[in-house]
Coordinates of C-alpha atoms (C1' of nucleotides) in Angstrom, one line a residue:
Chain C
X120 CA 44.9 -4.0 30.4
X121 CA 41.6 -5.6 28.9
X122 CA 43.1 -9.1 30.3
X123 CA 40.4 -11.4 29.4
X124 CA 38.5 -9.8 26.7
X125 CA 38.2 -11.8 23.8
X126 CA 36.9 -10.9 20.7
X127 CA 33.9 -13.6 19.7
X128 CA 33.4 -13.4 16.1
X129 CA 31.0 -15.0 13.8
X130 CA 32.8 -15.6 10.6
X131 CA 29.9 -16.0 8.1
X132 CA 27.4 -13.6 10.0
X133 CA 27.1 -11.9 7.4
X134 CA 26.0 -14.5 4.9
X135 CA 24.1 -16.1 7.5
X136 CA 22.0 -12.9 8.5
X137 CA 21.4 -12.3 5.2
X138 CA 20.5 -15.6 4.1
X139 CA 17.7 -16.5 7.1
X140 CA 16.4 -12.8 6.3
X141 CA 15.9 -14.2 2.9
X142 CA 14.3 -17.3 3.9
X143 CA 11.9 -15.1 6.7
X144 CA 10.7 -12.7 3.6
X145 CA 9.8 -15.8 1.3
X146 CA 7.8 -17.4 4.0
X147 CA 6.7 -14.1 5.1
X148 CA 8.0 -15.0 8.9
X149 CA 7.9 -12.5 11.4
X150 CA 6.6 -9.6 9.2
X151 CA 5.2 -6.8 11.0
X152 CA 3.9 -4.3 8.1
X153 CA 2.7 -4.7 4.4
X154 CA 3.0 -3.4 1.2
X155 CA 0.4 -3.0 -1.6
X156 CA 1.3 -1.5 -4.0
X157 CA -0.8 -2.4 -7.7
X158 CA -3.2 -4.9 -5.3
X159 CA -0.4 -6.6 -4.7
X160 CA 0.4 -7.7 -1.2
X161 CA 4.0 -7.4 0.0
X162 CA 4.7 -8.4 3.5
X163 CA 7.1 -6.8 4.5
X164 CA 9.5 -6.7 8.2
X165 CA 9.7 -3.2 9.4
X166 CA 13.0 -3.6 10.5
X167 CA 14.5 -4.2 6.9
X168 CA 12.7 -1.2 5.5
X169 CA 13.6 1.0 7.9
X170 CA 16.8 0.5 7.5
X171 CA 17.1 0.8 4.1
X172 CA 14.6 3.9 3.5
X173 CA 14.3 6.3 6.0
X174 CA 11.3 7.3 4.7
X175 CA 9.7 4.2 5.1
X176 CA 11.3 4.4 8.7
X177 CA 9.3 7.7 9.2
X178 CA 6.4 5.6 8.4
X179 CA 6.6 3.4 10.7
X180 CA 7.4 6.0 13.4
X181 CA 4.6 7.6 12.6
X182 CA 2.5 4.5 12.3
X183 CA 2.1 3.0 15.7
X184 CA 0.1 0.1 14.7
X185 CA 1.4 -3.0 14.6
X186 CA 1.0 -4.1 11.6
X187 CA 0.8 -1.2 9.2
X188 CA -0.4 -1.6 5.3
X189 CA 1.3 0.5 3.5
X190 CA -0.1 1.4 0.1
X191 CA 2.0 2.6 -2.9
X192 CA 0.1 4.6 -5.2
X193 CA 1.7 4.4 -8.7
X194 CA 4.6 2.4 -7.7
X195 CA 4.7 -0.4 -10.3
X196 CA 4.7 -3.8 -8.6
X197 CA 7.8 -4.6 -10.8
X198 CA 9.6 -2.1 -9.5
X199 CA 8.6 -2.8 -5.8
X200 CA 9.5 -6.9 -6.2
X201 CA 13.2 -5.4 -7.8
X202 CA 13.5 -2.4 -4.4
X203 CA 12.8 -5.3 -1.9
X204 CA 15.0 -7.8 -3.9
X205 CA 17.3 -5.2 -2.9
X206 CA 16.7 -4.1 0.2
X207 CA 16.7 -8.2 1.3
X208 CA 19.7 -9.3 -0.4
X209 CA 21.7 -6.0 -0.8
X210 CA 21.4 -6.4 -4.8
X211 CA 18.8 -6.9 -7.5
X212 CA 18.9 -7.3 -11.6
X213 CA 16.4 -5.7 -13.2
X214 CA 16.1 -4.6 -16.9
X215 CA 17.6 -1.8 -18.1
X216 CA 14.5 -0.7 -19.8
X217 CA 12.9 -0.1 -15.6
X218 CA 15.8 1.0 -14.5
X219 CA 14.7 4.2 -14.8
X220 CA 11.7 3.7 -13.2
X221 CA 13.5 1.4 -10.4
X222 CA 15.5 4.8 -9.8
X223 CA 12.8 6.8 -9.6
X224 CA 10.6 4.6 -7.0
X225 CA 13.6 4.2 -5.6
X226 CA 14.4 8.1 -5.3
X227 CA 10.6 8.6 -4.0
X228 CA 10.8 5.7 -1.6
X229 CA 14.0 6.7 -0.1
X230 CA 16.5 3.7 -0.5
X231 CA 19.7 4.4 0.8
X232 CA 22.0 3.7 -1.8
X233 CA 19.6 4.0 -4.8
X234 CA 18.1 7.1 -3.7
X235 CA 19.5 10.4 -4.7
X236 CA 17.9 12.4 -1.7
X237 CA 18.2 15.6 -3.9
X238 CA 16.9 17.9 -1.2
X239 CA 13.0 17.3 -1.1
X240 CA 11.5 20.2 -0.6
X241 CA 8.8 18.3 1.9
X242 CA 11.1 17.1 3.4
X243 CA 11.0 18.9 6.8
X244 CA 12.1 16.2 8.7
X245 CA 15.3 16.3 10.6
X246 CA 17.9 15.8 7.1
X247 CA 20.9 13.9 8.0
X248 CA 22.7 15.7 5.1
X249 CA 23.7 18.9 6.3
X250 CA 25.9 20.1 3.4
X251 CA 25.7 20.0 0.0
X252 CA 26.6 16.5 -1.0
X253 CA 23.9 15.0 -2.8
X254 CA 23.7 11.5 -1.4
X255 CA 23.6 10.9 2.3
X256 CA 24.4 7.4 2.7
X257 CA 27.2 6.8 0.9
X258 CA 25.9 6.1 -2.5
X259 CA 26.7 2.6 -2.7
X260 CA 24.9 2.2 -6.3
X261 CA 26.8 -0.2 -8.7
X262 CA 25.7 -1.8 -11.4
X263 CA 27.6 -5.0 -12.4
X264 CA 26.0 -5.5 -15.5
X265 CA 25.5 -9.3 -16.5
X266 CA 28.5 -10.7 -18.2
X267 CA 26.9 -10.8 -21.7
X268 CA 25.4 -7.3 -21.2
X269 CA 26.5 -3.9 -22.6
X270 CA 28.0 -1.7 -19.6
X271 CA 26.4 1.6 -19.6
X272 CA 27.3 4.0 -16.5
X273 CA 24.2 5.7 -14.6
X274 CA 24.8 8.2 -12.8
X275 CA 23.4 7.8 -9.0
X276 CA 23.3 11.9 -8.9
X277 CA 21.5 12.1 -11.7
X278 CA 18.1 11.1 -12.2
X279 CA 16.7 10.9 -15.0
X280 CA 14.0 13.5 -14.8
X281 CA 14.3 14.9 -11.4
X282 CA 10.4 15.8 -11.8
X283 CA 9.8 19.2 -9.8
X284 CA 6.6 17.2 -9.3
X285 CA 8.1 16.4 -6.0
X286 CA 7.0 20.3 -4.7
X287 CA 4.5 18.6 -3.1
X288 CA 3.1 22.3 -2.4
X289 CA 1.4 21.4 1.2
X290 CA 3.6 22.2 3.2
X291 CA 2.0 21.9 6.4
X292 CA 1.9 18.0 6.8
X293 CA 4.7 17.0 5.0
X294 CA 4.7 13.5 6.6
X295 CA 1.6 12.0 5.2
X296 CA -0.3 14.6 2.5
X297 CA 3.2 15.2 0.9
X298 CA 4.6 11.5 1.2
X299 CA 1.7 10.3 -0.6
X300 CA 1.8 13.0 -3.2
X301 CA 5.6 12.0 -3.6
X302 CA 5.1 8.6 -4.3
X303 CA 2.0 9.3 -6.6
X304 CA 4.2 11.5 -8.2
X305 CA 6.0 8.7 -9.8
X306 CA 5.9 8.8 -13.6
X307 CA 4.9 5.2 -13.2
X308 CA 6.4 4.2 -16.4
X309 CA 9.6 5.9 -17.4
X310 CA 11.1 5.3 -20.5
X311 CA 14.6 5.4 -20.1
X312 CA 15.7 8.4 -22.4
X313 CA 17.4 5.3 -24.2
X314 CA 17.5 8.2 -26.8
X315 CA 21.0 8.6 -26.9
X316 CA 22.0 5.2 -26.2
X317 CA 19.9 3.4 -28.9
X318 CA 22.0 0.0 -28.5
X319 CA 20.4 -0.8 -25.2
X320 CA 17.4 -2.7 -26.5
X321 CA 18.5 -6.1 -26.5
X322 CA 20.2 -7.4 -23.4
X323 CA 19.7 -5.5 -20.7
X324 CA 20.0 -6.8 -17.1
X325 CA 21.4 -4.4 -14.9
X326 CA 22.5 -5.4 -11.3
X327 CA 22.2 -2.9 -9.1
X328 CA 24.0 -3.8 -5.8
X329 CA 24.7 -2.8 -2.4
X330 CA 28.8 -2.6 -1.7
X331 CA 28.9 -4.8 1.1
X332 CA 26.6 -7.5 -0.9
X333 CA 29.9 -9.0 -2.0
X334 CA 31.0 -10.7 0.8
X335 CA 27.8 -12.2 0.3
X336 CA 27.7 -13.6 -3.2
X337 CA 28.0 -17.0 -2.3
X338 CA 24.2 -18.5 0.1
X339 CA 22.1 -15.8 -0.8
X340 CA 22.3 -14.8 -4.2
X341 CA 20.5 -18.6 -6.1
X342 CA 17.2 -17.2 -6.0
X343 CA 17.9 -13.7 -7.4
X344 CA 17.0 -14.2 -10.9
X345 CA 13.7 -13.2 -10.2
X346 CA 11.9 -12.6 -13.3
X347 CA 10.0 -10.2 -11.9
X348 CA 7.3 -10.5 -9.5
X349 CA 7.4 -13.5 -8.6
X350 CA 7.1 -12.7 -5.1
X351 CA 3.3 -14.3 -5.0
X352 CA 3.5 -16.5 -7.3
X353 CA 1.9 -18.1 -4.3
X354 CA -1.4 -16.6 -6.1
X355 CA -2.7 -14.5 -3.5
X356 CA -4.0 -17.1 -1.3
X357 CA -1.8 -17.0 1.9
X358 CA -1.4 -13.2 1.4
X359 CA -4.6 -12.3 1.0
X360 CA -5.1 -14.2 5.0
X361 CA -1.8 -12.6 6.0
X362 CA -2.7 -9.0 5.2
X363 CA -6.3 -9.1 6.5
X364 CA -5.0 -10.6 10.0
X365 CA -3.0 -7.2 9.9
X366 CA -5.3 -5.0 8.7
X367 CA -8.2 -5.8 11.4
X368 CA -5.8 -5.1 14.2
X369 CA -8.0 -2.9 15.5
X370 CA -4.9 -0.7 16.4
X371 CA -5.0 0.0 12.6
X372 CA -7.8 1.8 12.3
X373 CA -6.9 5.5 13.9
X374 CA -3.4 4.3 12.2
X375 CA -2.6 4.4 8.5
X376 CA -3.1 1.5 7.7
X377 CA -5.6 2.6 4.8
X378 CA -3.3 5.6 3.3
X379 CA -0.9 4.7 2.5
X380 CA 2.5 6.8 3.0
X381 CA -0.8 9.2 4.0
X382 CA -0.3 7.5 7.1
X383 CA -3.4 8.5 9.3
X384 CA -2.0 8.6 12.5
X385 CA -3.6 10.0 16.0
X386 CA -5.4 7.9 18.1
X387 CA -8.7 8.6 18.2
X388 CA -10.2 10.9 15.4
X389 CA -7.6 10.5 13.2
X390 CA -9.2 12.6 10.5
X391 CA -8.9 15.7 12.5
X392 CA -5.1 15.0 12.5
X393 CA -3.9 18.1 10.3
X394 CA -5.0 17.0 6.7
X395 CA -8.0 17.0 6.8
X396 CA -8.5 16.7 3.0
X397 CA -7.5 13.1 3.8
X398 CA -11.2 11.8 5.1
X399 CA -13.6 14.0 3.6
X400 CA -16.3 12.6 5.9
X401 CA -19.4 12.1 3.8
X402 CA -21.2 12.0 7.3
X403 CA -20.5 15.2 8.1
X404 CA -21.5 16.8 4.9
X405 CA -22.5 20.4 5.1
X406 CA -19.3 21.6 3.8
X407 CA -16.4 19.7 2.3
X408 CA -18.1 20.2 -1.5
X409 CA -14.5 20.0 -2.9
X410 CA -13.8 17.0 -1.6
X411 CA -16.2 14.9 -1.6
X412 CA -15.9 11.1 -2.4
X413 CA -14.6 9.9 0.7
X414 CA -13.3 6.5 -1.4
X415 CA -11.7 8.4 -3.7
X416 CA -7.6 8.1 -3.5
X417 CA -7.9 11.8 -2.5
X418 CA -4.6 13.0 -1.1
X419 CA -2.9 9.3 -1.8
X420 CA -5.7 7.4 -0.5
X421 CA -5.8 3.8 -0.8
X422 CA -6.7 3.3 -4.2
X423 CA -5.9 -0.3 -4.9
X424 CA -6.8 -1.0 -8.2
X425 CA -8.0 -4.4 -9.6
X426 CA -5.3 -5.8 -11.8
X427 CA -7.1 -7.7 -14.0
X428 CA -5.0 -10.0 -15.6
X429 CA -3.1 -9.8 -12.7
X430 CA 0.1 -9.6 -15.3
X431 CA -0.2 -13.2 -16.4
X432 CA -1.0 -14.8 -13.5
X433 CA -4.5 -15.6 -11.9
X434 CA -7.3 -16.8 -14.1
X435 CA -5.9 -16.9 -16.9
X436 CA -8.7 -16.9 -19.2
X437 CA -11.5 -17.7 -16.9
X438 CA -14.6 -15.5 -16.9
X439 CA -13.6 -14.3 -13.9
X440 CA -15.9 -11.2 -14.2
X441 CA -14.7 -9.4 -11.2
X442 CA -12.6 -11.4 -9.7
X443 CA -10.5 -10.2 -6.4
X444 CA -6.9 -12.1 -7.0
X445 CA -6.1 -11.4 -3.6
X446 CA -8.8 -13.9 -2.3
X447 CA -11.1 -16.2 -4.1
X448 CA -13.9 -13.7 -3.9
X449 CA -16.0 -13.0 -7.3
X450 CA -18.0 -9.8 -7.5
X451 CA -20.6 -9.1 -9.9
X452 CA -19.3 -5.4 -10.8
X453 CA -16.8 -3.5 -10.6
X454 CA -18.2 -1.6 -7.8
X455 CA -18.5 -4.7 -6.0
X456 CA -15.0 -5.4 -6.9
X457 CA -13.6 -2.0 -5.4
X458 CA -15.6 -1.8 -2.2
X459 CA -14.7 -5.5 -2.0
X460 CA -10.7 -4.7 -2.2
X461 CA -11.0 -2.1 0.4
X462 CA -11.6 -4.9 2.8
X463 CA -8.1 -5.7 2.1
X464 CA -6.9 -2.5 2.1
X465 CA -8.4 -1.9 5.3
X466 CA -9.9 1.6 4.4
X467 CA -12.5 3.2 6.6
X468 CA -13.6 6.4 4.8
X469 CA -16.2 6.7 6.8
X470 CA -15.2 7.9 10.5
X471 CA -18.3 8.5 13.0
X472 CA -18.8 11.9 14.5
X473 CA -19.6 10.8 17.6
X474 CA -16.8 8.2 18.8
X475 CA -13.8 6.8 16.8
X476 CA -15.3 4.1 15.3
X477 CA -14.3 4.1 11.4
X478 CA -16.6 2.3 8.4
X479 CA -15.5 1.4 4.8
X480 CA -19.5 2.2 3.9
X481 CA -21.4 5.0 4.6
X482 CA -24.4 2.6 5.3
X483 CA -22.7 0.4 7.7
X484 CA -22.1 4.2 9.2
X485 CA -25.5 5.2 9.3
X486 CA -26.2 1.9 11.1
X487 CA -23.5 2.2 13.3
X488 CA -24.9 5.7 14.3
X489 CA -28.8 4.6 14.3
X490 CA -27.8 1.4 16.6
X491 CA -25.3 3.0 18.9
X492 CA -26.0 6.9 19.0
X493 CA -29.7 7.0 18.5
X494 CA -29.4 9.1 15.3
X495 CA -32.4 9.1 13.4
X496 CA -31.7 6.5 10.4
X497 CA -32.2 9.6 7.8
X498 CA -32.6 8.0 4.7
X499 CA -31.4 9.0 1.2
X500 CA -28.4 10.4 2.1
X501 CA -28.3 13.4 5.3
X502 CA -27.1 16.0 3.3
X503 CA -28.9 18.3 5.5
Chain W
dC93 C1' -25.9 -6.9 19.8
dA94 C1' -22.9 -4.5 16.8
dG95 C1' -20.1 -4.6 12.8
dC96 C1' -18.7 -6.5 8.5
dA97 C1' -19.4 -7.6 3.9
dG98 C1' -21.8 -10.0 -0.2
dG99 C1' -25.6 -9.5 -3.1
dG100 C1' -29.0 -6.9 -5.4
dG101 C1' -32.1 -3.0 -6.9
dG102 C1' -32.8 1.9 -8.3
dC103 C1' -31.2 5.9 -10.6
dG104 C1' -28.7 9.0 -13.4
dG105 C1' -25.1 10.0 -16.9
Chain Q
dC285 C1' -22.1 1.3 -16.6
dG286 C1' -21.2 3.3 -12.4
dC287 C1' -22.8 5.0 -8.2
dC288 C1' -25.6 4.8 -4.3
dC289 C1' -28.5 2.7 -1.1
dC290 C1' -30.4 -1.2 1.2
dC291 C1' -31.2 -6.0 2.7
dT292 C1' -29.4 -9.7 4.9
dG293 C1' -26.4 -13.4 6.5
dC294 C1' -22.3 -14.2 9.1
dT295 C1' -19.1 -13.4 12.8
dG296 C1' -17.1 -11.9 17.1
dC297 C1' -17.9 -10.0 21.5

DNA sequence: CAGCAGGGGGCGG
DNA sequence: CGCCCCCTGCTGC
């Protein structure tokens, strides 16, 4: 039989793999997709997320660009810096007072073992859970709490408010329309219903944990006391450079890079692709008098908002008026400040009727079509 | 040359 | 104050 077959194993792969996947996510090596979520910049490997969420692995398939941004909408950046602590390292502490809110991203999001895929409704994807059983992946949620904490049981099938906010009620283009709408379906903040557990104030750190993490514990595990978004503590600089190299891949543009879980895809008018309520193209005008405001975060659109303070970080007191924290750009409004951030985020409202060229201003449109279609240079606004 | 993006002015709420 | 429009300098092709 098998007479030379040997069985080559790698004792501490394990530890290893996890550790150098650690070390490639702090330097931000080999990173093929980002996350913004709050105007923060995660960079992200596609690889990692997809395996953990499947939903993130649906963006990506859908998402042929190379380097994809992904934008959250109300996802807290806390809560993001705890899910990726998790999804790296197979375990993450966090607060008890946002674990509720950790659940709940985590539940939109998809994380195997944190989600409870509670049949989505939007969900018309192939489902790998044919029966009833609540969790797919084998719900591998365990929270060790810290040694001088309180236990307290969660329960994984149980979320806290299972918001029927998820009947993300297009059902047409559950991929992108209804995967935005899920994640900006988040309650953002969710108190805990500490309500009947009023002696949870004080210590709470709750480690919520992969199962296989423990054969881990030992190389991984120094750097995990995260306070909490500390993942640019680098202060924006290199990220900001990082994220705009991805963003103007030109690939990116009939991709979703812009929208989020809305991932635009189709390759060349990718506002014709199904939800159309995604680009209302001010160009076009004539019709569209619902949805107008192509910059508006209309059907999860971009919608990076400018976190001041940046939650401690940043200036820090400086009369930074409008000041982007994702580059050393200062804007005299907030205007400024928003168009300015959508040169991060990559966002192109503004597609051209005529070839698949995209612009993140209706002027730079107008140009584009006055230069390179011969289109009258209408001013004040076509409309007609 | 075409596109991007910062700065600034006008206008309306 | 926010939105819209425009000018203009810079950059890449």
């Amino acid at each position: 039989m098998e007479d030379g077959l040997l069985s080559l194993k790698w004792n501490n792969h394990k530890t290893t793999f996890f550790d150098i996947l650690r070390v490639l996510r702090e330097k931000a090596n080999y990173t093929d997709a980002t996350i913004a979520v709050e105007g923060k910049f995660y960079p992200v490997h596609k690889l990692v997320m997809s395996t953990c969420s499947e939903y993130f692995s649906e963006i990506f398939e859908r998402t042929p660009c190379k380097s994809p941004v992904i934008v959250l909408k109300d996802v807290r950046s806390q809560d993001m810096d705890a899910l990726l602590d998790y999804m790296y390292l197979g375990e993450v502490n966090v607060n008890q007072n946002d674990l509720a809110s950790l659940l709940k991203t985590a539940e939109c999001l998809r994380i195997k073992g944190l989600a409870v895929p509670d049949e989505d409704p939007t969900k018309t994807k192939k489902q790998l859970l044919p029966d009833d059983r609540r969790e797919s992946p084998p719900p591998k949620r365990r929270r060790h709490e810290d040694p001088s904490s309180t236990s307290q049981t969660l329960r994984p099938t149980s979320p806290p408010a299972s918001s029927p906010s998820k009947n993300s009620s297009t059902s047409g283009t559950a991929g992108d329309r209804a995967g935005a709408q899920r994640t900006s379906s988040l309650p953002g903040t969710q108190s805990q219903d500490s309500s009947h557990d009023s002696s949870i104030d004080p210590p709470p750190m709750v480690k919520v944990e992969m199962e296989e993490a423990e054969d881990l514990e030992d190389g991984y595990r120094r750097d995990n006391s995260y306070e909490g978004g500390s993942i640019n503590e680098g202060d924006g600089g290199d990220y900001g450079s990082e994220v705009s190299k991805s963003e103007h891949d030109p690939e990116n543009y009939g991709g979703g890079s812009y929208a989020g879980p809305s991932l635009q895809q189709g390759g060349d008018l990718p506002w014709e692709e199904g939800d159309s309520s995604s680009f209302p193209p001010e160009g076009f005008s004539g019709d569209h008098p619902g949805g107008q405001q192509p910059q508006g975060a209309e059907g999860g659109m971009v919608e990076v908002g400018w976190l001041g303070g940046t939650g401690g970080g940043g200036g820090a007191g400086v009369s930074d008026a409008f000041r982007c924290h994702l580059c050393t750009v200062s804007c005299g409004s907030n205007t400024q400040l928003q168009r300015h951030i959508m040169t991060h985020t990559g966002e192109k409202p503004f597609p051209c009727q005529f070839c698949s060229h995209r612009t993140a201003r209706k002027y730079n449109l107008k140009i584009h079509l006055r230069d390179v279609h011969g289109v009258p240079f209408d001013r004040r606004y076509v409309r007609y």
